[in-house]
mmCIF file of C-alpha atoms in Angstrom:
data_model
loop_
_atom_site.group_PDB
_atom_site.id
_atom_site.type_symbol
_atom_site.label_atom_id
_atom_site.label_comp_id
_atom_site.label_asym_id
_atom_site.label_seq_id
_atom_site.Cartn_x
_atom_site.Cartn_y
_atom_site.Cartn_z
ATOM 1 C CA UNK A 6 -45.246 58.638 115.259
ATOM 2 C CA UNK A 7 -42.772 55.373 114.804
ATOM 3 C CA UNK A 8 -45.908 53.671 112.561
ATOM 4 C CA UNK A 9 -45.842 56.494 110.399
ATOM 5 C CA UNK A 10 -42.147 56.848 109.946
ATOM 6 C CA UNK A 11 -41.642 53.127 109.281
ATOM 7 C CA UNK A 12 -44.899 53.334 106.517
ATOM 8 C CA UNK A 13 -43.152 56.267 104.904
ATOM 9 C CA UNK A 14 -39.490 54.073 104.889
ATOM 10 C CA UNK A 15 -41.678 50.989 103.410
ATOM 11 C CA UNK A 16 -42.869 52.964 100.688
ATOM 12 C CA UNK A 17 -39.628 54.593 99.805
ATOM 13 C CA UNK A 18 -37.865 51.582 99.763
ATOM 14 C CA UNK A 19 -40.700 49.932 97.207
ATOM 15 C CA UNK A 20 -40.453 52.539 95.208
ATOM 16 C CA UNK A 21 -36.694 52.449 94.849
ATOM 17 C CA UNK A 22 -36.907 48.908 94.114
ATOM 18 C CA UNK A 23 -39.645 49.327 91.594
ATOM 19 C CA UNK A 24 -37.466 52.319 89.673
ATOM 20 C CA UNK A 25 -33.815 50.339 89.810
ATOM 21 C CA UNK A 26 -33.244 48.056 86.653
ATOM 22 C CA UNK A 27 -34.156 44.703 87.573
ATOM 23 C CA UNK A 28 -30.488 43.085 87.058
ATOM 24 C CA UNK A 29 -30.542 40.741 89.848
ATOM 25 C CA UNK A 30 -30.984 37.118 89.436
ATOM 26 C CA UNK A 31 -32.487 34.281 91.652
ATOM 27 C CA UNK A 32 -29.933 32.223 93.208
ATOM 28 C CA UNK A 33 -31.028 28.865 91.827
ATOM 29 C CA UNK A 34 -31.912 29.105 88.273
ATOM 30 C CA UNK A 35 -33.816 26.591 86.210
ATOM 31 C CA UNK A 36 -35.477 26.056 82.984
ATOM 32 C CA UNK A 37 -33.879 26.729 79.682
ATOM 33 C CA UNK A 38 -31.182 29.451 78.215
ATOM 34 C CA UNK A 39 -31.260 29.417 74.493
ATOM 35 C CA UNK A 40 -28.044 31.127 72.608
ATOM 36 C CA UNK A 41 -27.936 32.346 69.470
ATOM 37 C CA UNK A 42 -24.899 32.639 67.365
ATOM 38 C CA UNK A 43 -23.239 31.625 64.425
ATOM 39 C CA UNK A 44 -20.254 29.971 66.098
ATOM 40 C CA UNK A 45 -20.650 26.277 64.615
ATOM 41 C CA UNK A 46 -18.130 23.965 63.289
ATOM 42 C CA UNK A 47 -14.301 24.915 63.721
ATOM 43 C CA UNK A 48 -15.581 27.531 66.165
ATOM 44 C CA UNK A 49 -17.704 25.566 67.992
ATOM 45 C CA UNK A 50 -14.878 24.330 70.807
ATOM 46 C CA UNK A 51 -14.706 27.998 72.037
ATOM 47 C CA UNK A 52 -18.350 28.482 72.139
ATOM 48 C CA UNK A 53 -18.341 25.311 74.275
ATOM 49 C CA UNK A 54 -15.687 26.259 76.406
ATOM 50 C CA UNK A 55 -18.231 29.104 77.675
ATOM 51 C CA UNK A 56 -21.203 26.924 77.898
ATOM 52 C CA UNK A 57 -19.285 24.391 79.689
ATOM 53 C CA UNK A 58 -18.381 27.339 82.413
ATOM 54 C CA UNK A 59 -22.315 28.526 82.600
ATOM 55 C CA UNK A 60 -23.193 24.737 83.048
ATOM 56 C CA UNK A 61 -20.826 24.363 85.921
ATOM 57 C CA UNK A 62 -22.375 27.530 87.607
ATOM 58 C CA UNK A 63 -26.024 26.963 86.876
ATOM 59 C CA UNK A 64 -26.497 23.154 86.476
ATOM 60 C CA UNK A 65 -30.240 23.200 86.566
ATOM 61 C CA UNK A 66 -30.624 25.288 83.502
ATOM 62 C CA UNK A 67 -30.945 23.398 80.300
ATOM 63 C CA UNK A 68 -28.609 25.417 77.341
ATOM 64 C CA UNK A 69 -30.203 25.234 74.000
ATOM 65 C CA UNK A 70 -27.091 25.881 71.540
ATOM 66 C CA UNK A 71 -29.086 27.688 68.345
ATOM 67 C CA UNK A 72 -25.789 27.979 66.084
ATOM 68 C CA UNK A 73 -26.791 28.935 62.542
ATOM 69 C CA UNK A 74 -23.973 27.987 60.252
ATOM 70 C CA UNK A 75 -22.202 30.978 57.875
ATOM 71 C CA UNK A 76 -19.158 32.681 58.094
ATOM 72 C CA UNK A 77 -19.375 36.307 59.311
ATOM 73 C CA UNK A 78 -23.069 35.568 60.600
ATOM 74 C CA UNK A 79 -24.490 36.312 57.066
ATOM 75 C CA UNK A 80 -26.984 33.174 57.523
ATOM 76 C CA UNK A 81 -27.643 33.969 61.330
ATOM 77 C CA UNK A 82 -28.330 37.627 60.756
ATOM 78 C CA UNK A 83 -31.365 36.671 58.402
ATOM 79 C CA UNK A 84 -32.743 34.303 60.717
ATOM 80 C CA UNK A 85 -32.671 36.766 63.751
ATOM 81 C CA UNK A 86 -34.217 39.713 62.064
ATOM 82 C CA UNK A 87 -37.116 37.516 61.218
ATOM 83 C CA UNK A 88 -37.134 36.269 64.603
ATOM 84 C CA UNK A 89 -37.023 39.469 66.263
ATOM 85 C CA UNK A 90 -39.443 41.015 63.962
ATOM 86 C CA UNK A 91 -41.702 38.246 64.518
ATOM 87 C CA UNK A 92 -41.568 38.808 68.504
ATOM 88 C CA UNK A 93 -39.395 35.540 68.985
ATOM 89 C CA UNK A 94 -36.333 36.725 70.630
ATOM 90 C CA UNK A 95 -33.848 34.344 71.584
ATOM 91 C CA UNK A 96 -32.763 34.649 75.326
ATOM 92 C CA UNK A 97 -29.522 36.248 73.993
ATOM 93 C CA UNK A 98 -27.523 36.620 70.767
ATOM 94 C CA UNK A 99 -24.438 37.246 69.019
ATOM 95 C CA UNK A 100 -24.050 40.478 67.500
ATOM 96 C CA UNK A 101 -21.045 42.819 66.436
ATOM 97 C CA UNK A 102 -20.182 45.699 68.621
ATOM 98 C CA UNK A 103 -20.795 48.869 66.683
ATOM 99 C CA UNK A 104 -23.118 49.861 63.847
ATOM 100 C CA UNK A 105 -24.460 46.367 63.508
ATOM 101 C CA UNK A 106 -25.770 46.554 67.560
ATOM 102 C CA UNK A 107 -26.447 50.189 67.585
ATOM 103 C CA UNK A 108 -27.792 51.101 64.142
ATOM 104 C CA UNK A 109 -29.897 47.782 63.716
ATOM 105 C CA UNK A 110 -30.963 46.553 67.406
ATOM 106 C CA UNK A 111 -30.785 49.357 69.545
ATOM 107 C CA UNK A 112 -32.056 51.982 67.231
ATOM 108 C CA UNK A 113 -35.432 49.739 66.697
ATOM 109 C CA UNK A 114 -35.744 49.881 70.650
ATOM 110 C CA UNK A 115 -35.282 45.976 70.669
ATOM 111 C CA UNK A 116 -32.698 45.768 73.477
ATOM 112 C CA UNK A 117 -32.457 45.834 77.388
ATOM 113 C CA UNK A 118 -29.825 48.198 78.984
ATOM 114 C CA UNK A 119 -27.243 46.540 80.461
ATOM 115 C CA UNK A 120 -25.582 49.492 82.399
ATOM 116 C CA UNK A 121 -26.841 48.324 85.659
ATOM 117 C CA UNK A 122 -25.008 44.886 85.227
ATOM 118 C CA UNK A 123 -21.524 46.917 84.109
ATOM 119 C CA UNK A 124 -21.569 48.759 87.241
ATOM 120 C CA UNK A 125 -22.611 45.779 89.223
ATOM 121 C CA UNK A 126 -19.946 43.503 87.682
ATOM 122 C CA UNK A 127 -17.242 46.307 87.865
ATOM 123 C CA UNK A 128 -16.774 46.158 84.196
ATOM 124 C CA UNK A 129 -16.843 49.840 83.598
ATOM 125 C CA UNK A 130 -13.097 49.809 84.681
ATOM 126 C CA UNK A 131 -12.002 46.629 82.602
ATOM 127 C CA UNK A 132 -13.241 46.849 79.510
ATOM 128 C CA UNK A 133 -11.762 49.744 77.163
ATOM 129 C CA UNK A 134 -13.382 52.928 77.131
ATOM 130 C CA UNK A 135 -13.643 53.117 73.549
ATOM 131 C CA UNK A 136 -15.192 49.708 73.128
ATOM 132 C CA UNK A 137 -17.748 50.747 75.606
ATOM 133 C CA UNK A 138 -18.723 53.798 73.373
ATOM 134 C CA UNK A 139 -19.353 51.002 70.547
ATOM 135 C CA UNK A 140 -21.696 49.380 72.272
ATOM 136 C CA UNK A 141 -23.517 51.967 73.991
ATOM 137 C CA UNK A 142 -25.202 55.227 73.273
ATOM 138 C CA UNK A 143 -25.883 58.277 75.469
ATOM 139 C CA UNK A 144 -28.984 55.729 76.592
ATOM 140 C CA UNK A 145 -27.193 52.742 77.733
ATOM 141 C CA UNK A 146 -24.601 49.832 77.333
ATOM 142 C CA UNK A 147 -26.337 47.450 75.112
ATOM 143 C CA UNK A 148 -24.271 44.273 74.877
ATOM 144 C CA UNK A 149 -21.422 42.411 76.615
ATOM 145 C CA UNK A 150 -18.169 42.024 74.487
ATOM 146 C CA UNK A 151 -16.575 39.004 74.631
ATOM 147 C CA UNK A 152 -13.172 39.332 72.304
ATOM 148 C CA UNK A 153 -11.485 41.522 69.712
ATOM 149 C CA UNK A 154 -10.677 40.259 66.486
ATOM 150 C CA UNK A 155 -8.267 41.883 64.129
ATOM 151 C CA UNK A 156 -9.594 41.748 60.456
ATOM 152 C CA UNK A 157 -6.436 42.858 58.227
ATOM 153 C CA UNK A 158 -4.385 39.963 58.646
ATOM 154 C CA UNK A 159 -2.392 37.940 55.928
ATOM 155 C CA UNK A 160 -1.656 34.408 56.360
ATOM 156 C CA UNK A 161 0.979 32.292 54.639
ATOM 157 C CA UNK A 162 2.946 29.092 55.171
ATOM 158 C CA UNK A 163 6.858 29.777 55.917
ATOM 159 C CA UNK A 164 7.719 26.391 54.450
ATOM 160 C CA UNK A 165 6.260 27.393 51.428
ATOM 161 C CA UNK A 166 7.806 30.772 51.170
ATOM 162 C CA UNK A 167 11.093 29.414 51.980
ATOM 163 C CA UNK A 168 10.295 26.667 49.130
ATOM 164 C CA UNK A 169 9.379 29.151 46.235
ATOM 165 C CA UNK A 170 12.017 31.679 47.329
ATOM 166 C CA UNK A 171 9.829 34.711 48.155
ATOM 167 C CA UNK A 172 8.983 36.932 51.358
ATOM 168 C CA UNK A 173 5.190 37.762 52.206
ATOM 169 C CA UNK A 174 4.676 41.089 50.471
ATOM 170 C CA UNK A 175 4.283 44.166 52.918
ATOM 171 C CA UNK A 176 2.588 46.309 50.204
ATOM 172 C CA UNK A 177 0.511 45.734 47.183
ATOM 173 C CA UNK A 178 3.186 46.690 45.055
ATOM 174 C CA UNK A 179 5.670 43.920 46.341
ATOM 175 C CA UNK A 180 2.441 41.553 45.854
ATOM 176 C CA UNK A 181 2.317 42.557 42.333
ATOM 177 C CA UNK A 182 5.702 41.851 41.820
ATOM 178 C CA UNK A 183 5.654 37.798 42.791
ATOM 179 C CA UNK A 184 2.198 37.233 41.870
ATOM 180 C CA UNK A 185 2.939 36.346 38.528
ATOM 181 C CA UNK A 186 5.749 34.681 39.501
ATOM 182 C CA UNK A 187 3.433 32.426 41.819
ATOM 183 C CA UNK A 188 0.874 31.763 38.578
ATOM 184 C CA UNK A 189 3.711 30.679 36.541
ATOM 185 C CA UNK A 190 4.623 28.092 39.359
ATOM 186 C CA UNK A 191 0.933 26.942 39.416
ATOM 187 C CA UNK A 192 0.161 28.500 42.457
ATOM 188 C CA UNK A 193 -2.924 31.054 43.183
ATOM 189 C CA UNK A 194 -1.104 34.010 44.651
ATOM 190 C CA UNK A 195 -4.247 35.151 47.058
ATOM 191 C CA UNK A 196 -6.850 32.114 48.250
ATOM 192 C CA UNK A 197 -10.261 33.794 48.208
ATOM 193 C CA UNK A 198 -13.537 31.948 49.544
ATOM 194 C CA UNK A 199 -17.412 32.927 48.972
ATOM 195 C CA UNK A 200 -18.935 36.249 48.570
ATOM 196 C CA UNK A 201 -18.615 37.521 52.075
ATOM 197 C CA UNK A 202 -14.687 36.892 52.054
ATOM 198 C CA UNK A 203 -14.833 39.424 49.169
ATOM 199 C CA UNK A 204 -16.214 42.039 51.380
ATOM 200 C CA UNK A 205 -13.645 41.014 54.066
ATOM 201 C CA UNK A 206 -10.913 41.445 51.219
ATOM 202 C CA UNK A 207 -11.983 44.876 50.122
ATOM 203 C CA UNK A 208 -11.832 46.366 53.734
ATOM 204 C CA UNK A 209 -8.448 45.376 53.899
ATOM 205 C CA UNK A 210 -7.399 46.840 50.183
ATOM 206 C CA UNK A 211 -9.771 49.802 50.822
ATOM 207 C CA UNK A 212 -7.949 50.530 53.825
ATOM 208 C CA UNK A 213 -4.347 50.181 52.403
ATOM 209 C CA UNK A 214 -5.659 52.728 49.277
ATOM 210 C CA UNK A 215 -7.423 55.414 51.679
ATOM 211 C CA UNK A 216 -5.470 55.431 54.905
ATOM 212 C CA UNK A 217 -6.969 55.447 58.174
ATOM 213 C CA UNK A 218 -8.149 58.875 58.289
ATOM 214 C CA UNK A 219 -9.869 58.667 55.055
ATOM 215 C CA UNK A 220 -11.261 55.278 56.142
ATOM 216 C CA UNK A 221 -12.730 56.812 59.338
ATOM 217 C CA UNK A 222 -14.140 59.931 57.091
ATOM 218 C CA UNK A 223 -15.853 57.807 54.732
ATOM 219 C CA UNK A 224 -17.916 56.048 57.705
ATOM 220 C CA UNK A 225 -18.820 59.642 59.342
ATOM 221 C CA UNK A 226 -19.843 60.986 56.018
ATOM 222 C CA UNK A 227 -17.132 63.169 55.430
ATOM 223 C CA UNK A 228 -15.710 61.477 52.454
ATOM 224 C CA UNK A 229 -18.060 60.382 49.611
ATOM 225 C CA UNK A 230 -18.476 56.899 48.382
ATOM 226 C CA UNK A 231 -18.288 58.318 44.949
ATOM 227 C CA UNK A 232 -15.152 60.364 45.337
ATOM 228 C CA UNK A 233 -12.155 59.558 43.160
ATOM 229 C CA UNK A 234 -10.274 58.226 46.275
ATOM 230 C CA UNK A 235 -13.066 55.808 46.737
ATOM 231 C CA UNK A 236 -12.953 54.925 43.124
ATOM 232 C CA UNK A 237 -9.353 54.807 43.226
ATOM 233 C CA UNK A 238 -9.855 51.783 45.850
ATOM 234 C CA UNK A 239 -12.120 49.928 43.828
ATOM 235 C CA UNK A 240 -9.380 49.556 41.205
ATOM 236 C CA UNK A 241 -6.954 48.358 43.308
ATOM 237 C CA UNK A 242 -9.467 45.938 44.487
ATOM 238 C CA UNK A 243 -9.888 44.892 40.999
ATOM 239 C CA UNK A 244 -6.305 44.422 40.291
ATOM 240 C CA UNK A 245 -5.757 41.946 43.296
ATOM 241 C CA UNK A 246 -8.865 39.867 42.391
ATOM 242 C CA UNK A 247 -7.212 39.212 38.919
ATOM 243 C CA UNK A 248 -4.805 36.877 41.470
ATOM 244 C CA UNK A 249 -7.191 34.990 42.921
ATOM 245 C CA UNK A 250 -8.818 31.644 42.656
ATOM 246 C CA UNK A 251 -11.680 30.934 39.983
ATOM 247 C CA UNK A 252 -13.750 28.792 42.216
ATOM 248 C CA UNK A 253 -13.679 31.210 45.245
ATOM 249 C CA UNK A 254 -17.894 31.217 45.555
ATOM 250 C CA UNK A 255 -17.842 27.405 45.844
ATOM 251 C CA UNK A 256 -15.188 27.798 49.209
ATOM 252 C CA UNK A 257 -15.724 28.445 52.669
ATOM 253 C CA UNK A 258 -13.098 30.590 54.341
ATOM 254 C CA UNK A 259 -11.351 27.579 56.010
ATOM 255 C CA UNK A 260 -11.090 25.611 52.980
ATOM 256 C CA UNK A 261 -9.389 29.196 51.303
ATOM 257 C CA UNK A 262 -7.152 28.848 54.649
ATOM 258 C CA UNK A 263 -6.309 25.032 53.408
ATOM 259 C CA UNK A 264 -5.164 26.324 50.333
ATOM 260 C CA UNK A 265 -2.531 28.245 51.944
ATOM 261 C CA UNK A 266 -1.414 25.829 54.078
ATOM 262 C CA UNK A 267 -1.176 22.823 51.600
ATOM 263 C CA UNK A 268 0.391 24.930 48.808
ATOM 264 C CA UNK A 269 -2.267 25.384 46.372
ATOM 265 C CA UNK A 270 -2.100 29.166 47.178
ATOM 266 C CA UNK A 271 0.366 31.474 48.632
ATOM 267 C CA UNK A 272 -1.803 33.946 50.994
ATOM 268 C CA UNK A 273 -4.878 34.751 52.214
ATOM 269 C CA UNK A 274 -6.270 37.518 53.896
ATOM 270 C CA UNK A 275 -8.916 36.733 56.544
ATOM 271 C CA UNK A 276 -9.698 37.982 60.175
ATOM 272 C CA UNK A 277 -7.907 36.251 63.203
ATOM 273 C CA UNK A 278 -10.432 33.340 63.512
ATOM 274 C CA UNK A 279 -8.080 32.035 61.276
ATOM 275 C CA UNK A 280 -5.447 31.607 63.831
ATOM 276 C CA UNK A 281 -8.133 29.837 65.773
ATOM 277 C CA UNK A 282 -8.907 27.791 63.155
ATOM 278 C CA UNK A 283 -5.273 26.446 62.604
ATOM 279 C CA UNK A 284 -4.261 26.437 66.293
ATOM 280 C CA UNK A 285 -7.340 24.563 67.393
ATOM 281 C CA UNK A 286 -8.028 22.207 64.532
ATOM 282 C CA UNK A 287 -4.942 22.053 62.812
ATOM 283 C CA UNK A 288 -2.743 22.028 65.693
ATOM 284 C CA UNK A 289 -0.244 24.206 63.960
ATOM 285 C CA UNK A 290 2.061 26.668 65.564
ATOM 286 C CA UNK A 291 1.989 30.179 65.377
ATOM 287 C CA UNK A 292 5.107 31.355 63.555
ATOM 288 C CA UNK A 293 5.900 27.521 62.263
ATOM 289 C CA UNK A 294 3.237 26.059 61.027
ATOM 290 C CA UNK A 295 1.698 29.262 59.894
ATOM 291 C CA UNK A 296 3.028 32.731 59.352
ATOM 292 C CA UNK A 297 1.233 36.052 59.578
ATOM 293 C CA UNK A 298 1.317 39.657 59.156
ATOM 294 C CA UNK A 299 -0.738 43.062 58.509
ATOM 295 C CA UNK A 300 -2.227 42.835 54.929
ATOM 296 C CA UNK A 301 -0.265 44.646 52.418
ATOM 297 C CA UNK A 302 -0.240 48.425 53.311
ATOM 298 C CA UNK A 303 -1.825 48.327 56.632
ATOM 299 C CA UNK A 304 1.280 47.771 58.744
ATOM 300 C CA UNK A 305 0.291 49.886 61.951
ATOM 301 C CA UNK A 306 -3.253 49.722 61.610
ATOM 302 C CA UNK A 307 -5.599 47.382 63.229
ATOM 303 C CA UNK A 308 -8.746 47.110 61.558
ATOM 304 C CA UNK A 309 -10.988 45.695 64.493
ATOM 305 C CA UNK A 310 -14.055 43.886 65.358
ATOM 306 C CA UNK A 311 -15.667 42.700 68.407
ATOM 307 C CA UNK A 312 -17.945 39.861 69.186
ATOM 308 C CA UNK A 313 -21.050 40.619 71.797
ATOM 309 C CA UNK A 314 -23.985 39.111 73.048
ATOM 310 C CA UNK A 315 -26.923 41.420 74.267
ATOM 311 C CA UNK A 316 -30.195 40.979 75.855
ATOM 312 C CA UNK A 317 -33.542 41.302 73.794
ATOM 313 C CA UNK A 318 -36.433 42.877 75.087
ATOM 314 C CA UNK A 319 -38.821 39.791 76.094
ATOM 315 C CA UNK A 320 -36.420 37.039 76.086
ATOM 316 C CA UNK A 321 -38.169 34.201 77.323
ATOM 317 C CA UNK A 322 -35.664 33.173 80.323
ATOM 318 C CA UNK A 323 -34.225 36.694 81.169
ATOM 319 C CA UNK A 324 -32.465 35.708 84.577
ATOM 320 C CA UNK A 325 -31.038 32.726 82.756
ATOM 321 C CA UNK A 326 -29.763 35.198 80.041
ATOM 322 C CA UNK A 327 -28.289 37.558 82.458
ATOM 323 C CA UNK A 328 -26.268 34.812 84.134
ATOM 324 C CA UNK A 329 -24.567 33.897 80.811
ATOM 325 C CA UNK A 330 -23.922 37.591 80.232
ATOM 326 C CA UNK A 331 -22.076 37.543 83.467
ATOM 327 C CA UNK A 332 -19.843 34.325 82.290
ATOM 328 C CA UNK A 333 -19.115 36.337 79.041
ATOM 329 C CA UNK A 334 -17.946 39.402 80.834
ATOM 330 C CA UNK A 335 -15.974 37.830 83.502
ATOM 331 C CA UNK A 336 -12.095 37.120 83.068
ATOM 332 C CA UNK A 337 -12.289 33.433 83.708
ATOM 333 C CA UNK A 338 -15.010 33.009 80.777
ATOM 334 C CA UNK A 339 -12.891 35.507 78.589
ATOM 335 C CA UNK A 340 -9.724 33.456 78.929
ATOM 336 C CA UNK A 341 -11.305 30.255 78.606
ATOM 337 C CA UNK A 342 -12.974 31.258 75.342
ATOM 338 C CA UNK A 343 -10.206 33.503 73.557
ATOM 339 C CA UNK A 344 -7.296 31.146 73.310
ATOM 340 C CA UNK A 345 -9.710 28.653 71.268
ATOM 341 C CA UNK A 346 -11.408 31.095 69.076
ATOM 342 C CA UNK A 347 -7.984 32.826 68.079
ATOM 343 C CA UNK A 348 -9.088 36.574 69.496
ATOM 344 C CA UNK A 349 -7.665 38.296 72.443
ATOM 345 C CA UNK A 350 -10.081 39.289 75.163
ATOM 346 C CA UNK A 351 -12.016 42.271 75.369
ATOM 347 C CA UNK A 352 -10.999 42.788 78.885
ATOM 348 C CA UNK A 353 -7.860 44.823 80.136
ATOM 349 C CA UNK A 354 -6.545 42.313 82.895
ATOM 350 C CA UNK A 355 -6.528 39.154 80.776
ATOM 351 C CA UNK A 356 -4.063 36.582 81.655
ATOM 352 C CA UNK A 357 -1.672 36.680 78.324
ATOM 353 C CA UNK A 358 0.215 33.727 79.465
ATOM 354 C CA UNK A 359 -2.726 31.430 78.502
ATOM 355 C CA UNK A 360 -2.556 33.060 75.062
ATOM 356 C CA UNK A 361 -0.375 31.846 71.938
ATOM 357 C CA UNK A 362 2.282 33.844 70.232
ATOM 358 C CA UNK A 363 -0.036 35.252 67.568
ATOM 359 C CA UNK A 364 -2.440 36.538 70.216
ATOM 360 C CA UNK A 365 0.168 37.962 72.106
ATOM 361 C CA UNK A 366 1.601 39.966 69.137
ATOM 362 C CA UNK A 367 -2.425 40.668 68.250
ATOM 363 C CA UNK A 368 -2.746 42.367 71.970
ATOM 364 C CA UNK A 369 0.549 44.169 71.502
ATOM 365 C CA UNK A 370 -0.821 45.688 67.943
ATOM 366 C CA UNK A 371 -4.161 46.424 69.295
ATOM 367 C CA UNK A 372 -2.197 48.437 72.062
ATOM 368 C CA UNK A 373 -0.190 50.532 70.036
ATOM 369 C CA UNK A 374 -1.555 50.529 66.544
ATOM 370 C CA UNK A 375 -4.115 53.042 64.669
ATOM 371 C CA UNK A 376 -7.809 51.379 65.408
ATOM 372 C CA UNK A 377 -10.053 51.287 62.807
ATOM 373 C CA UNK A 378 -13.776 49.534 62.576
ATOM 374 C CA UNK A 379 -14.443 46.862 60.008
ATOM 375 C CA UNK A 380 -17.322 47.101 57.458
ATOM 376 C CA UNK A 381 -17.420 43.691 56.801
ATOM 377 C CA UNK A 382 -17.970 42.643 60.432
ATOM 378 C CA UNK A 383 -20.452 45.055 61.563
ATOM 379 C CA UNK A 384 -18.454 48.423 63.147
ATOM 380 C CA UNK A 385 -18.603 50.512 60.556
ATOM 381 C CA UNK A 386 -22.128 50.606 59.260
ATOM 382 C CA UNK A 387 -25.423 49.230 60.018
ATOM 383 C CA UNK A 388 -27.188 46.169 58.643
ATOM 384 C CA UNK A 389 -28.853 48.462 55.864
ATOM 385 C CA UNK A 390 -25.201 49.148 54.459
ATOM 386 C CA UNK A 391 -23.677 45.905 55.189
ATOM 387 C CA UNK A 392 -26.641 43.688 53.448
ATOM 388 C CA UNK A 393 -26.702 46.380 50.659
ATOM 389 C CA UNK A 394 -22.854 46.323 49.996
ATOM 390 C CA UNK A 395 -23.353 42.299 49.709
ATOM 391 C CA UNK A 396 -25.193 43.552 46.294
ATOM 392 C CA UNK A 397 -22.706 45.730 45.178
ATOM 393 C CA UNK A 398 -20.203 43.282 45.562
ATOM 394 C CA UNK A 399 -22.007 40.871 43.587
ATOM 395 C CA UNK A 400 -22.281 43.407 40.948
ATOM 396 C CA UNK A 401 -18.588 44.290 41.121
ATOM 397 C CA UNK A 402 -17.553 40.429 41.106
ATOM 398 C CA UNK A 403 -18.863 40.354 37.298
ATOM 399 C CA UNK A 404 -18.803 43.952 36.050
ATOM 400 C CA UNK A 405 -15.329 44.809 37.573
ATOM 401 C CA UNK A 406 -16.492 48.751 37.063
ATOM 402 C CA UNK A 407 -14.921 50.590 39.859
ATOM 403 C CA UNK A 408 -17.076 53.887 39.228
ATOM 404 C CA UNK A 409 -19.926 52.049 38.948
ATOM 405 C CA UNK A 410 -19.317 50.078 42.458
ATOM 406 C CA UNK A 411 -18.693 53.571 43.770
ATOM 407 C CA UNK A 412 -21.837 54.965 42.763
ATOM 408 C CA UNK A 413 -23.623 51.984 43.895
ATOM 409 C CA UNK A 414 -22.361 52.646 47.159
ATOM 410 C CA UNK A 415 -22.854 56.342 47.453
ATOM 411 C CA UNK A 416 -26.422 55.583 46.943
ATOM 412 C CA UNK A 417 -26.549 53.004 49.713
ATOM 413 C CA UNK A 418 -24.800 55.210 52.227
ATOM 414 C CA UNK A 419 -27.688 57.579 51.594
ATOM 415 C CA UNK A 420 -30.326 55.253 52.101
ATOM 416 C CA UNK A 421 -28.445 53.674 55.099
ATOM 417 C CA UNK A 422 -28.228 57.312 56.503
ATOM 418 C CA UNK A 423 -24.325 57.522 56.561
#
């Protein structure tokens, strides 16, 4: 009887083990870990801080830092798509929280469910509920968030403002009043860089024009892309472009930031990785070496994006990847990475004493502002829309036709299932 009972117990335990998600990792990890991201150059030190922490915990693992350069991941996403569709996924890859993750890789059943890892690490209570919803579906949680970035930030030089006798504009009307004065001085009012930064600028201008309710309605399919409200946003964007630099297409976002710092331009609208660049690379002090404020007409609104890493199905070194994800989600990892990156932690319990004044202000705003998702950085729309929107932007930059751009977006939204 005892032997029979023991056999039943063994069978039950074996069944439980087979049915449980296989998250537990080996004690001594060896082999390789390929990390795929677009964090190179000035964003590299932040990634290296995470890799150093991983190596300290897993000294026998060889880390392959497979970065593909290109701001906002425009080049990396194309390479990743080829590898994923070709059955050669990296061990873990960078992906924006939101539709870039859910509407692209989760929808095509390419990711592993990380819910067991979240429960094991106690992350269900550590990350904001709203953020977890952006990386999850009713079937699971699909990535580990590493940061929160703000998209709608206007950067400027306090010293140059004083020299030119102007103040940073809180509204676009204020901007249009001082922009001609700046042009008369030979100063570009608003620095712009290559194509994706035009998408970035557009979303801040559109948010200002539409307001947060209509912005959310747009991505929920409740406001049409060819509506008068959206046409008006394109019209405002076209007017803003009149005060940008003619050589934008040839510049990186860092070079556009440099234009502001050396006085060739007055303002730049860029995500707060620009703060990371100015603090980490340029060694400037927030509030003194550079100033910041919400982009015009978006005070009280926080357009956010979050970088995250997932575990693709078929990852060659799965255990090593899970250990990597544990570093990313840890408080130690988060507070080592974000102060260098120019972002705030995705965790609710980060140590703000490690963050500079800009990041402290961003953390405060994130807690009280109306939060909306970024288009340019993967929160609001899936890969189909994002890729197509880049073509719409190229068309608009040549034609400056708001109605044509709106109609093209409406067709694109239909194709993308919005």
